[in-house]
Structure formats: structure tokens, C-alpha cells
XYZ file of C-alpha atoms in Angstrom:
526
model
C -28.640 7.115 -1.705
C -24.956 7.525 -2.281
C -24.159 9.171 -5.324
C -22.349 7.316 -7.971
C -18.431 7.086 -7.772
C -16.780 9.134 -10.659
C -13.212 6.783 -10.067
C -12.248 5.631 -13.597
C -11.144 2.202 -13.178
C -8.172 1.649 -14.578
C -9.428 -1.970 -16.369
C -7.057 -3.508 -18.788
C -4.967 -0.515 -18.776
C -1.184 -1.381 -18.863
C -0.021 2.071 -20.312
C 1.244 4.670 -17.704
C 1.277 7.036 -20.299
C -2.495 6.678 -20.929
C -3.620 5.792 -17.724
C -2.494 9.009 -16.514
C -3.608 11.402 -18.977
C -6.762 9.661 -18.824
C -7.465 10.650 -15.825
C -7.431 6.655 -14.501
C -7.310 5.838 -10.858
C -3.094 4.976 -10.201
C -2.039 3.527 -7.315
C 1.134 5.322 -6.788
C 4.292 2.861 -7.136
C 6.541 5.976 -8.022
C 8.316 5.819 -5.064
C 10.056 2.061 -5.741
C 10.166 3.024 -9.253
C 12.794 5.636 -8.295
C 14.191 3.734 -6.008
C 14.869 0.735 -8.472
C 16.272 3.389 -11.356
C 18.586 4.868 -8.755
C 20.463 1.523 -7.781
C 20.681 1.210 -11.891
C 20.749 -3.028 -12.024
C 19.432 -5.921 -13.831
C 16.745 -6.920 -12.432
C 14.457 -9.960 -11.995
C 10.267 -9.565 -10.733
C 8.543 -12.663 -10.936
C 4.661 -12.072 -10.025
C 1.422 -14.032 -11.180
C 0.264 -12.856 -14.032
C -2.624 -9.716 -14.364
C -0.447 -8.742 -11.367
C 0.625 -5.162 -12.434
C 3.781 -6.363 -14.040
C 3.151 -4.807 -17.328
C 1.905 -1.303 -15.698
C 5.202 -1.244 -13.815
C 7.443 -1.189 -16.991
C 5.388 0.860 -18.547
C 6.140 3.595 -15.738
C 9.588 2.997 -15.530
C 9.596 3.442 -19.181
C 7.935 7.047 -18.986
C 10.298 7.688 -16.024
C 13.518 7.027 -18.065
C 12.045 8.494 -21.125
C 12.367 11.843 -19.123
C 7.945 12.651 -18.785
C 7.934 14.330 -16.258
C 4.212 15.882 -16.836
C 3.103 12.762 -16.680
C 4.473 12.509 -12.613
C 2.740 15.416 -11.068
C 1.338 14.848 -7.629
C 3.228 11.921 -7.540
C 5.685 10.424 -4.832
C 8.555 10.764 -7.516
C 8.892 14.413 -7.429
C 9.699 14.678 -4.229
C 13.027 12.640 -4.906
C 13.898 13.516 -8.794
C 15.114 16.287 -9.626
C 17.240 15.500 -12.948
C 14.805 13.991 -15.444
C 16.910 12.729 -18.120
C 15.795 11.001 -21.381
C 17.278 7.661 -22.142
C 16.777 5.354 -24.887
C 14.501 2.683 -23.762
C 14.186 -0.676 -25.681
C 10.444 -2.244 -24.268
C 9.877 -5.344 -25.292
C 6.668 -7.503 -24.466
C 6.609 -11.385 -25.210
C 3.176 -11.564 -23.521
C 1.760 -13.221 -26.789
C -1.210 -15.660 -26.654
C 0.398 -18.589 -28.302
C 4.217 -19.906 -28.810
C 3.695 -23.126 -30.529
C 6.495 -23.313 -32.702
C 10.021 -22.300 -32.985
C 8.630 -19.752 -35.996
C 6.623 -17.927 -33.761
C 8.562 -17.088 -31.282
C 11.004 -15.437 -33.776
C 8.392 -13.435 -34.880
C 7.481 -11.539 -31.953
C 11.794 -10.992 -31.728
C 11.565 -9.310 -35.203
C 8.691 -7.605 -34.319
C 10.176 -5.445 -32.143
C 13.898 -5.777 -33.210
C 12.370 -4.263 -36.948
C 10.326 -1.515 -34.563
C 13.737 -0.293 -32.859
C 16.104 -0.779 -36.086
C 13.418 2.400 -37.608
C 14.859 4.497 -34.717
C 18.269 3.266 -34.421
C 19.495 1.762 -37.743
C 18.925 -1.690 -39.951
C 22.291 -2.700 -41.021
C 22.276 -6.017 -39.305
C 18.624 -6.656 -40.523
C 19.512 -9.629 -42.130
C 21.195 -11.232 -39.301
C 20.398 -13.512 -36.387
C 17.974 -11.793 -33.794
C 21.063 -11.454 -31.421
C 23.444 -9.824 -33.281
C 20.408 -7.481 -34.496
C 19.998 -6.792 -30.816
C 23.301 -6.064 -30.007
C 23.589 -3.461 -33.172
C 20.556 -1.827 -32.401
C 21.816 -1.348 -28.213
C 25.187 -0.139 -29.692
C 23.674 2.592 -32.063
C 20.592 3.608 -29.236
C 24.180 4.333 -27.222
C 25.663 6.270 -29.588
C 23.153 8.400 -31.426
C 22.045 9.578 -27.730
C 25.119 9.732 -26.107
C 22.996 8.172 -23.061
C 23.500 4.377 -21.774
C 19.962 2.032 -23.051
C 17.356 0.883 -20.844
C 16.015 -2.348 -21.712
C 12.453 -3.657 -20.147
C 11.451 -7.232 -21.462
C 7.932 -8.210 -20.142
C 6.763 -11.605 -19.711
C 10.526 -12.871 -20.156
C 9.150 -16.790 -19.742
C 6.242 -16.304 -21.740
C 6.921 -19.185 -24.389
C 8.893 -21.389 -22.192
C 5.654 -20.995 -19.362
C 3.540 -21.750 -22.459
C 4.723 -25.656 -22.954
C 5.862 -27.111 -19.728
C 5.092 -30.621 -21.262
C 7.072 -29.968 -24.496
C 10.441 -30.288 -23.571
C 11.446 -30.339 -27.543
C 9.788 -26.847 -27.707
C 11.197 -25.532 -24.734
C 14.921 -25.972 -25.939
C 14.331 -24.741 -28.718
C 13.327 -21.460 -27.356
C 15.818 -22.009 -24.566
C 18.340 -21.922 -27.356
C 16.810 -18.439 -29.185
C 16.601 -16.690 -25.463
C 19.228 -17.522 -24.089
C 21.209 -15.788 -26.519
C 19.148 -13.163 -26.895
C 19.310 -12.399 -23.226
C 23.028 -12.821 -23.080
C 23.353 -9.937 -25.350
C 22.893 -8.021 -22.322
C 26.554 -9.417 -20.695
C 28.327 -8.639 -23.848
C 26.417 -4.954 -24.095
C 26.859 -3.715 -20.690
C 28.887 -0.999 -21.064
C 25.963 0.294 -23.000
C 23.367 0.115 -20.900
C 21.632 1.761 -17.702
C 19.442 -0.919 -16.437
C 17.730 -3.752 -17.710
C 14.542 -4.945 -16.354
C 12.948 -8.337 -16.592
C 9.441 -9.289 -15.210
C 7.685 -12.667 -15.557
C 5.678 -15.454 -13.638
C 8.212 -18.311 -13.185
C 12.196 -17.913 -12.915
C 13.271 -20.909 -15.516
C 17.253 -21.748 -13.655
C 16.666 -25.070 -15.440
C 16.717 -23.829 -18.885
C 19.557 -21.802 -17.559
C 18.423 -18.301 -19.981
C 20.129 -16.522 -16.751
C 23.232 -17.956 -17.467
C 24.599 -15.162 -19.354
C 23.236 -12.565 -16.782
C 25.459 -14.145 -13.946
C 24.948 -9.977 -12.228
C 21.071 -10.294 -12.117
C 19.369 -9.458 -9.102
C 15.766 -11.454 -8.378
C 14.184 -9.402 -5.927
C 11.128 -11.735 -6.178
C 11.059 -12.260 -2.761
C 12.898 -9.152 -1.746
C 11.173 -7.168 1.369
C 11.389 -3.985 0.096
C 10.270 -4.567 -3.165
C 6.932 -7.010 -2.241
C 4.230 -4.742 -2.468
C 5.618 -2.910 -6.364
C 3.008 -5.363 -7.713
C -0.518 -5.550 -6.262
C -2.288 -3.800 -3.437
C -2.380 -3.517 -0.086
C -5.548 -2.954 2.218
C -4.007 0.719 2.834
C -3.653 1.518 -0.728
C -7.270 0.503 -1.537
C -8.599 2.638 1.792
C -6.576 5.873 0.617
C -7.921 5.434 -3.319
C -10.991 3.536 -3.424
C -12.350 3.981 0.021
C -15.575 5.057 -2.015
C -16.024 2.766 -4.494
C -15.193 0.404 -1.741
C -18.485 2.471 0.384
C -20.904 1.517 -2.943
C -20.136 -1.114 -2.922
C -21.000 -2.423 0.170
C -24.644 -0.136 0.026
C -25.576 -2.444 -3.140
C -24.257 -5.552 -1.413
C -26.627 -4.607 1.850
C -23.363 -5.029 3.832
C -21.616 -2.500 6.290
C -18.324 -1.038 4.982
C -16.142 -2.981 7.653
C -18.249 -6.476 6.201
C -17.699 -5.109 3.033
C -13.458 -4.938 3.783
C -13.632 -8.331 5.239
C -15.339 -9.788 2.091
C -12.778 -8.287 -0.189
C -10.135 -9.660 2.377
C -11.524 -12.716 2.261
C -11.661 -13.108 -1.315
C -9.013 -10.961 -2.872
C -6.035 -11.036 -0.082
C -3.222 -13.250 1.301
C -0.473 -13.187 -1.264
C 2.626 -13.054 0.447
C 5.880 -12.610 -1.786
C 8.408 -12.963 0.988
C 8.135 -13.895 5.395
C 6.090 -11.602 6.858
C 5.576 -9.139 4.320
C 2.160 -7.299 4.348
C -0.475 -9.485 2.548
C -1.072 -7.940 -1.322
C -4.782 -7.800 -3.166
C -4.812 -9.363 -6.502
C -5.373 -5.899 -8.230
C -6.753 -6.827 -11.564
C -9.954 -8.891 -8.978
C -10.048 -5.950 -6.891
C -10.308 -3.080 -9.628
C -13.225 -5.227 -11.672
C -15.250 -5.757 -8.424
C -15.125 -1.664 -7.996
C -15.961 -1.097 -10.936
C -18.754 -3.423 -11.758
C -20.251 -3.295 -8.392
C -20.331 -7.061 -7.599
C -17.689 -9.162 -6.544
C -16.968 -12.164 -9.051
C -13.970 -14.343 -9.844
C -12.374 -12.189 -11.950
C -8.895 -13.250 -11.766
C -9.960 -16.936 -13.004
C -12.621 -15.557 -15.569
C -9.472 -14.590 -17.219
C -7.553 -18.013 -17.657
C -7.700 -20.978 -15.885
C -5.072 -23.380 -14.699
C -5.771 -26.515 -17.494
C -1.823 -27.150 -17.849
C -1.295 -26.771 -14.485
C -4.075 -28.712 -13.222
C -2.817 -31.781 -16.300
C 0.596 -31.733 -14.554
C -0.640 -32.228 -11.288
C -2.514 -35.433 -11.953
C 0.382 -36.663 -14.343
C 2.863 -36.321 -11.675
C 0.516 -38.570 -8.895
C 0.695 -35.384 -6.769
C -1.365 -36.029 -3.279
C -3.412 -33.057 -3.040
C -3.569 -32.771 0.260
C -0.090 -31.788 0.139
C -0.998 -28.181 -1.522
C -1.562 -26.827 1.983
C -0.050 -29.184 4.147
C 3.819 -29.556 2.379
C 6.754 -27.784 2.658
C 9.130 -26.316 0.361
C 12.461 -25.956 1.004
C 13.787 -22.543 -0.255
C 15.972 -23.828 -2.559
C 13.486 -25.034 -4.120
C 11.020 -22.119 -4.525
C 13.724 -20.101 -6.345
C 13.945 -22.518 -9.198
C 11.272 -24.825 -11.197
C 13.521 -27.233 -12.369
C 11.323 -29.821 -10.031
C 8.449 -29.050 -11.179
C 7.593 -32.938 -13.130
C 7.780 -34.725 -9.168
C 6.706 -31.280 -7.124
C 4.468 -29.107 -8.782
C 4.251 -27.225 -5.618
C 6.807 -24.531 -6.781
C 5.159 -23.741 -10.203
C 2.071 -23.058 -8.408
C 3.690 -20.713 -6.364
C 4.866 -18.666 -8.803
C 1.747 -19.424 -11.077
C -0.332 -17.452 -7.807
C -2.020 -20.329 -7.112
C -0.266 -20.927 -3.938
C 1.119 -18.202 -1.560
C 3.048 -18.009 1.659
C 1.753 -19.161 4.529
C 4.481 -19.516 7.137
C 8.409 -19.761 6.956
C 10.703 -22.059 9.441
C 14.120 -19.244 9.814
C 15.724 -22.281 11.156
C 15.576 -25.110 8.328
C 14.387 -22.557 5.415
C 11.399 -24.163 4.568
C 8.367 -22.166 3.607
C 4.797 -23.505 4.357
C 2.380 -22.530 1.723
C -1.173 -22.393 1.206
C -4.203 -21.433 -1.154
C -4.009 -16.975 -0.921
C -7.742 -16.783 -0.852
C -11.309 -17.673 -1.836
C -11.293 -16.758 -5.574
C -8.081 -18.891 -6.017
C -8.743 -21.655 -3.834
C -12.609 -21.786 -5.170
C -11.623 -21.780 -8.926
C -8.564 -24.270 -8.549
C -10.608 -26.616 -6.828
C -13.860 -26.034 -9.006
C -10.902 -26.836 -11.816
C -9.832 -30.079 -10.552
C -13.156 -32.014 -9.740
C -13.516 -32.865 -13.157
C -10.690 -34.717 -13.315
C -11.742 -36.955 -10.364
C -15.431 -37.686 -11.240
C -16.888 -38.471 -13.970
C -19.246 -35.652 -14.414
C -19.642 -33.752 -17.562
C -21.699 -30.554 -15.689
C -20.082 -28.016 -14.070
C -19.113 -29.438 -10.900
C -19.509 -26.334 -8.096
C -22.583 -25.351 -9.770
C -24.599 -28.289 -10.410
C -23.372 -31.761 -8.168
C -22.441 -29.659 -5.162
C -25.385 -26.929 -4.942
C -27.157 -30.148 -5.202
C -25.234 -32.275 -2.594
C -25.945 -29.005 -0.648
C -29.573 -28.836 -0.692
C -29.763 -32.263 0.062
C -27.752 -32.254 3.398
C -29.731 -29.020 4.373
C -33.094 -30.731 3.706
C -32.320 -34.161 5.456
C -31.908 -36.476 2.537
C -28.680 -38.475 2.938
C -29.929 -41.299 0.429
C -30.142 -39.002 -2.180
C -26.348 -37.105 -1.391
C -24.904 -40.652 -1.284
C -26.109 -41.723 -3.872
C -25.018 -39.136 -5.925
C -21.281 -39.365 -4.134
C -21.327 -43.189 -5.616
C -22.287 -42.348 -8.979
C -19.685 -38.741 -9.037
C -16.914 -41.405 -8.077
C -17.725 -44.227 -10.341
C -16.317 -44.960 -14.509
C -13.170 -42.010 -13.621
C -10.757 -42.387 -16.300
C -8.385 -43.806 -14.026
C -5.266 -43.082 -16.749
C -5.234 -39.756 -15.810
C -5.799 -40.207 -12.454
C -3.057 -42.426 -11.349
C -3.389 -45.113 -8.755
C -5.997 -46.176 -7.135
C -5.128 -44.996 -3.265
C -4.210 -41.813 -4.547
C -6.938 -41.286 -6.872
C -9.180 -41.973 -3.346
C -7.281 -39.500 -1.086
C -7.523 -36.500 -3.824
C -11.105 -37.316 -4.581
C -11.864 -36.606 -1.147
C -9.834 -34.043 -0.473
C -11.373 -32.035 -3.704
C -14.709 -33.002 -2.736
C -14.479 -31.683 0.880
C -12.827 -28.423 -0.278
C -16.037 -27.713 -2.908
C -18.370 -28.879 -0.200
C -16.738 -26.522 2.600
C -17.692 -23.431 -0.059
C -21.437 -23.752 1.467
C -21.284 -26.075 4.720
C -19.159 -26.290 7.150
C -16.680 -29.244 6.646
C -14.011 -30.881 8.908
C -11.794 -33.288 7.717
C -9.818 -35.507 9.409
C -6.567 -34.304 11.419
C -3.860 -36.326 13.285
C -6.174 -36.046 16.766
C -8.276 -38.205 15.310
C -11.638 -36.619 14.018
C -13.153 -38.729 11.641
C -12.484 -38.411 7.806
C -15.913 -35.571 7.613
C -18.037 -33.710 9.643
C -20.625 -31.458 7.669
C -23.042 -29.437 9.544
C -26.108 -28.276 8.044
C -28.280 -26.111 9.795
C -30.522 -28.728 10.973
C -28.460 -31.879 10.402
C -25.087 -33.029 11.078
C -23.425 -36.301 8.976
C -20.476 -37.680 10.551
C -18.826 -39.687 7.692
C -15.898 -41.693 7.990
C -14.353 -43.313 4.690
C -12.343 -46.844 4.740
C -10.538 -48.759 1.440
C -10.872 -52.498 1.231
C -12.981 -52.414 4.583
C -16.520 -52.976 5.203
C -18.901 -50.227 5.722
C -19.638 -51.573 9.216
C -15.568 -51.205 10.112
C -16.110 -47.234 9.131
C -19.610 -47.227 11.106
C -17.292 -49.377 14.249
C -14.753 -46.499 13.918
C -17.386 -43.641 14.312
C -18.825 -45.306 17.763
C -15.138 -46.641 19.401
C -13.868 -43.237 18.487
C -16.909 -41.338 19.957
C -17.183 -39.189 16.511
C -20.757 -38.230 17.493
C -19.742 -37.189 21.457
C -19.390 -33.457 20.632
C -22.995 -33.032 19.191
C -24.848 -35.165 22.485
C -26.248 -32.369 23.421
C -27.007 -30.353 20.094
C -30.638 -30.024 18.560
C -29.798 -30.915 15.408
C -30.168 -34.687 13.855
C -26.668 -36.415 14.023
C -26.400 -39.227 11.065
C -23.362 -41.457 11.045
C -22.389 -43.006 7.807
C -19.865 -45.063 6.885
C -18.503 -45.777 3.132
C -16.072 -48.379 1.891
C -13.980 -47.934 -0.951
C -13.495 -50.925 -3.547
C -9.255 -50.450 -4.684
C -9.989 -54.143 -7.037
C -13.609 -52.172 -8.585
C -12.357 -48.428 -7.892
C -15.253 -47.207 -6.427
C -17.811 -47.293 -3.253
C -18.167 -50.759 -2.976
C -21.052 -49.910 0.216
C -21.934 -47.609 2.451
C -24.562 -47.895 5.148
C -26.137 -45.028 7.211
C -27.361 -44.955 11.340
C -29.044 -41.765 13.123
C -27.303 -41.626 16.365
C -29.851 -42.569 19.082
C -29.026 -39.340 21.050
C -31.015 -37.159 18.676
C -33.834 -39.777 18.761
C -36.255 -38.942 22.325
């Protein structure tokens, strides 16, 4: 038996400060940190969130603040030699709720009444941007050394109310001059630093910071956040080696599962493909893999705007994005695409150099699982947990050769939807399906239908095969037709396993399965 790893994970940890005198597992960043403090800009890093955005200020902060103790062993010494303090001004807007103009304020005097103890209150009584500016002027000239300003979670509040428009100008109107301080300051500062999930160009709170530099999808700078399969080998290669003992799997099977679940974000074209690190670190340390990531916070606004904006689902993994576009989210009402990018709930997939357009795609299994498990809801009318409770039991069925029983459930899981949130009627059909087959395809292998023609579903069971093909305003037969001209069945003459064609007509006038009528292909039948 393998004895048990000492690693202390590192789990909601987003101080460098304690994390390393701790004695935490880090993941040593130090190397871009120093590189990013050397070049001595403003800076934009937009990453989903539990991402690593917060740890990352937090060691630039300790950098800038001159610990060096706190650096030993790290990349960093090898390329600083100076270690000067600086005043740093940190400011975190990660709060759980901005729903009002009030409290967004608050968290601004929060920290504006937290620096003005170091630095001086004579503007306390003033606006929260000409308190900023007084307290960057006097950081300046009590040290004699130029500020460093880190705000974390810039977009927080705006991010927060997407469908409050209202809301969002009014905090578009607070931020943005807030932020501009920053233009009028600059002979006062070092470097700023802003992280966040979405880059807001519509509400314009860059305006002010015309000199910012978004290295969101900057080469260099795509793995700062996250981590790759070479960083996990070189720290957790044992905890990885556990693991895989308790999960009766072979390292290598153990790699591929954490690939297969955890991978695939790409920031930028071909960079290396990042681990979310907050799903990674839990599975280590708990010793069972688990959605993590989604246990944290799930999608609900995200997953209201898509069915508000008749969004064809299909169009997730299928659409492109042109990359004007995917810098901005002022689209975001008509093509929800972007958000979700930037949200991590989409990734890149592929990028055309010649008419910069960027393909994108679900990352991996935990995402594409929990957005999916998200979404059925809103296209049947269950009130169980969809993933665990229809589907295991749509599952089981298939498996055990009972395609009354799965069909009849499909009729009832499609039938009284509120169709006001779903939109019209066609559309309603095409993402039912397509959220249907994606929860199915989590335990059976399902095909669904691609411009060569396959028909709309193939699942295959391990004794049974249903070839289903789905029609609106047609007859069942027509569907059933379709499967035989088409030769659906062809590829499985010659396999064991019981073929069962089944064809299902869709009612637009009733909205729902108006019939659907079932034949075992004859092949199977000696």
C-alpha cells in the first residue's frame, strides 16, 4: 500500500503570503510574475473564475512589497536581484452580491477607508474618485516610490446583472471614474493590474485607460492562470499515483481521466491546453474526482440568457466567432457565445488565420456535463434532477431492451414545457434534442445526425442498438420511411446485437410527440 501523500493542498487559498509559509503546494508562476513587473504596464487578465486570478495578485503583491523570504527556491531569484518595496493598493471587488448602487459603494469605501489609515483621510468626505486619487498621490509621496495598484474581479458587479441594464450604468458610471483615476495618476504609479472574467468594451470602463494592455489571449502569458499536464507531473505526480491506486486505475488511465475531465482550456491558437486548477487540486486532495468547479456556482444567468435570446444550441460547438467579437461582450443579448467564453464555459477549439474566426467548443467533461445537466430543466418539464434520475433511467432501459418504457418517458419529459421561456416551437425541438443527446451520450454511445446523412440518433447499448430518426409535422411512418430509404440500419447487418428502428413525429400546432411507432429490423431476427 502506498503511503499517504503529505502535499498540503492549497484549497481555497488565495494568499501567497500564507500559502507559502504554510508550507502549501505552489505551482511556481514566479517566472511571468517577474516578467510582467519588469515591462511595468497596465494590464488586463480575463480568466474564468476559481482560475488562480486572485493567487496571482496576491504574489505580485508580495513581489512588489519587497518579500523576498517568501521567494526562496523559486524561479524569481534567479532573475531579481533588487527587491524593492513599493506601495501597493489591492483591491478585491469579488463580493457575493451587487444589487444596488449602495453596495457597490461600499466595498469602494471599504478599501479606500483601509488605505486612507496608511496614507492620509483628508478627502474622506469626498467622492470615491477623488479619495482615490488623494490616497495614490500621498502612497507616492510618503514613499518616494511610484504605487502599484491590483484590482481583482474588476467586472464583478457589472458580471453580476447582465439583465439589469439600469444597474449596470449605474455602476458603469461609479467605475468608470474610478478606473480613470488611473490616466490622470500615472505619473504616480508603477503598474496597475486588473484581472476579471469578462472584458465589458460596451460599458466602455476602459475608456479612460486608452494604454491598457489585455493579454487575455496573449501567448506568452496563457498558462499564468491554471495548469498544465507538466506542472501537475513535476508537483503532484504522487497525489496524482493515489489516486489512481484508490480509483483501481493505472497511473497513465489515471492522467487520461483527469485529461478528460479537467483539460482543454485554450486561452489563445495553439497554446498548450490548461487544467482548471481549483477541479484538479480538490480531486488530489479528496481522493475522488467530482465536479468541483460546478459544485461551486452554476451557470443560472447564463443558462436564462441563452433561452431568452432563442439561441440554437447546437451552435455552442458548431459556430464561429469572429475575433472581433470574442474581445468584447457587447453582443452578448443575440450571441451569447462570447460570454460563455469568457464565463469558461466554452474554450478554443480551432482558429481560421485566414478570416479570424475562432471555432469553439465545450473544454471538457465537468463543464460540458454540468452545463448540459443545467439546461435540461429548462426544456422538459421535470422537477427531478435530470442526469440523475430521467437519464440513469432512460439508460437502464435501453441497456435492458425496453424501448416502450424509454419512449414513453421521452413523450412525457417533452410534454406541458413552459414554452415562454423556451421560445418557438422549432427551436424549442432542435435544443431539446440536442440537450437530450448530450446527457444521454454521458453513459451510451450517441450519434447524432451530421450533414452525410446519419439519421437524427444512433444509441448503442451493449446488447441493443435504437436507430431513431425525429420528423416535425410528419408522420411517424415518414421518420420510419427515412430510416429504410436511407439504409440507417446497413452498418449493424452483421452485428449481434438487436437493431430497433423508431421513428417519432413532433406536433409544432400541440408542441409535443404527436406519435411515434417502433420496428426491430428483420436482420437481427433468424
Amino acid at each position: 500500500m502506498m503511503e499517504q501523500n503529505l502535499v498540503k493542498y492549497p484549497i481555497g487559498i488565495q494568499n501567497f503570503e500564507k500559502l507559502r509559509r504554510g508550507g502549501y503546494a505552489y505551482v511556481d508562476k514566479t517566472a511571468l510574475v517577474w516578467q510582467l513587473a519588469s515591462q511595468a504596464q497596465y494590464y488586463f487578465l480575463g480568466r474564468p473564475r476559481r482560475f488562480g486570478k486572485s493567487l496571482l495578485l496576491s504574489t505580485i503583491e508580495a513581489y512588489f512589497e519587497g518579500k523576498r523570504e517568501l521567494f526562496e527556491g523559486l524561479e524569481i531569484m534567479q532573475m531579481e536581484r533588487e527587491w524593492k518595496r513599493y506601495p501597493v493598493l489591492h483591491m478585491d471587488l469579488n463580493a457575493k452580491q451587487y444589487n444596488c448602487r449602495e453596495a457597490l459603494i461600499k466595498i469602494l469605501n471599504m478599501h479606500l477607508e483601509r488605505w486612507e489609515q496608511q496614507y492620509g483621510d483628508k478627502y474622506k468626505d469626498r467622492d470615491p474618485e477623488e479619495r482615490f486619487m488623494h490616497v495614490i498621490e500621498q502612497a507616492y509621496e510618503k514613499t518616494q516610490m511610484p504605487v502599484v495598484i491590483l484590482v481583482d474581479e474588476y467586472d464583478k458587479p457589472m458580471a453580476l446583472n447582465l439583465d439589469n441594464e439600469e444597474l449596470q450604468d449605474e455602476f458603469l458610471s461609479i467605475l468608470k471614474a474610478f478606473y480613470g483615476v488611473m490616466k490622470s495618476a500615472d505619473r504616480y504609479i508603477k503598474m496597475g493590474f486588473l484581472t476579471g472574467v469578462t472584458k465589458f468594451s460596451k460599458m466602455n470602463v476602459f475608456s479612460d485607460l486608452n494604454n491598457i494592455n489585455d493579454i487575455s489571449m496573449d501567448f506568452q502569458y496563457a498558462t499564468a492562470c491554471g495548469l498544465t499536464e507538466e506542472e501537475i507531473r513535476q508537483n503532484f505526480d504522487d497525489g496524482v499515483a493515489l489516486l489512481a491506486q484508490g480509483e483501481r486505475l493505472s497511473q497513465d488511465e489515471c492522467y487520461a481521466e483527469l485529461r478528460r475531465r479537467y483539460d482543454g482550456y485554450h486561452f489563445c491558437p495553439d497554446s498548450p491546453g490548461m487544467y482548471n486548477p481549483f477541479s484538479v487540486i480538490n480531486t488530489l486532495a479528496n481522493q475522488r474526482f467530482g465536479d468541483y468547479w460546478f459544485e461551486t456556482g452554476t451557470p443560472t444567468q447564463l443558462i436564462t440568457m441563452l433561452s431568452k435570446t432563442n439561441y440554437q444550441l447546437s451552435d455552442l460547438e458548431s459556430g464561429e466567432v469572429s475575433s472581433r467579437l470574442m474581445e468584447r461582450v457587447d453582443s452578448y443579448k443575440s450571441n451569447p457565445v462570447v460570454v460563455l467564453y469568457q464565463s469558461g464555459y466554452l474554450t478554443i477549439k480551432g482558429y481560421d488565420r485566414e478570416f479570424r474566426e475562432y471555432q469553439l467548443g465545450f473544454p471538457n467533461k465537468e463543464v460540458e456535463n454540468g452545463f448540459i445537466d443545467c439546461l435540461l430543466p429548462i426544456y422538459t418539464n421535470s422537477n427531478e434532477n435530470p442526469s440523475q434520475f430521467n437519464i440513469v433511467r432512460f439508460v437502464k432501459e435501453m441497456e435492458s431492451g425496453q424501448p416502450e418504457a424509454f419512449m414513453t418517458r421521452l413523450v412525457a419529459m417533452m410534454a406541458d414545457t413552459d414554452y415562454r421561456i423556451v421560445g418557438r416551437t422549432e427551436l424549442y425541438f432542435q435544443n431539446f434534442l440536442f440537450v437530450f443527446f448530450r446527457l444521454l451520450g454521458l453513459y451510451v454511445e450517441v450519434e447524432r445526425a451530421t450533414s452525410d446523412g446519419r439519421a437524427d440518433m444512433v444509441v448503442q447499448a451493449k446488447d441493443y442498438v435504437y436507430i431513431m430518426e425525429f420528423k416535425m409535422d410528419q408522420t411517424a411512418d415518414a421518420a420510419l420511411q427515412q430510416i429504410d430509404e436511407k439504409g440507417y440500419a446497413l452498418p449493424f447487418a452483421a452485428d449481434p446485437r438487436r437493431v430497433f428502428k423508431i421513428g417519432v413525429s413532433f406536433n409544432s400546432e400541440k408542441r409535443r410527440v404527436d406519435e411515434w411507432k417502433m420496428i426491430e429490423d428483420i436482420r437481427t431476427l433468424e
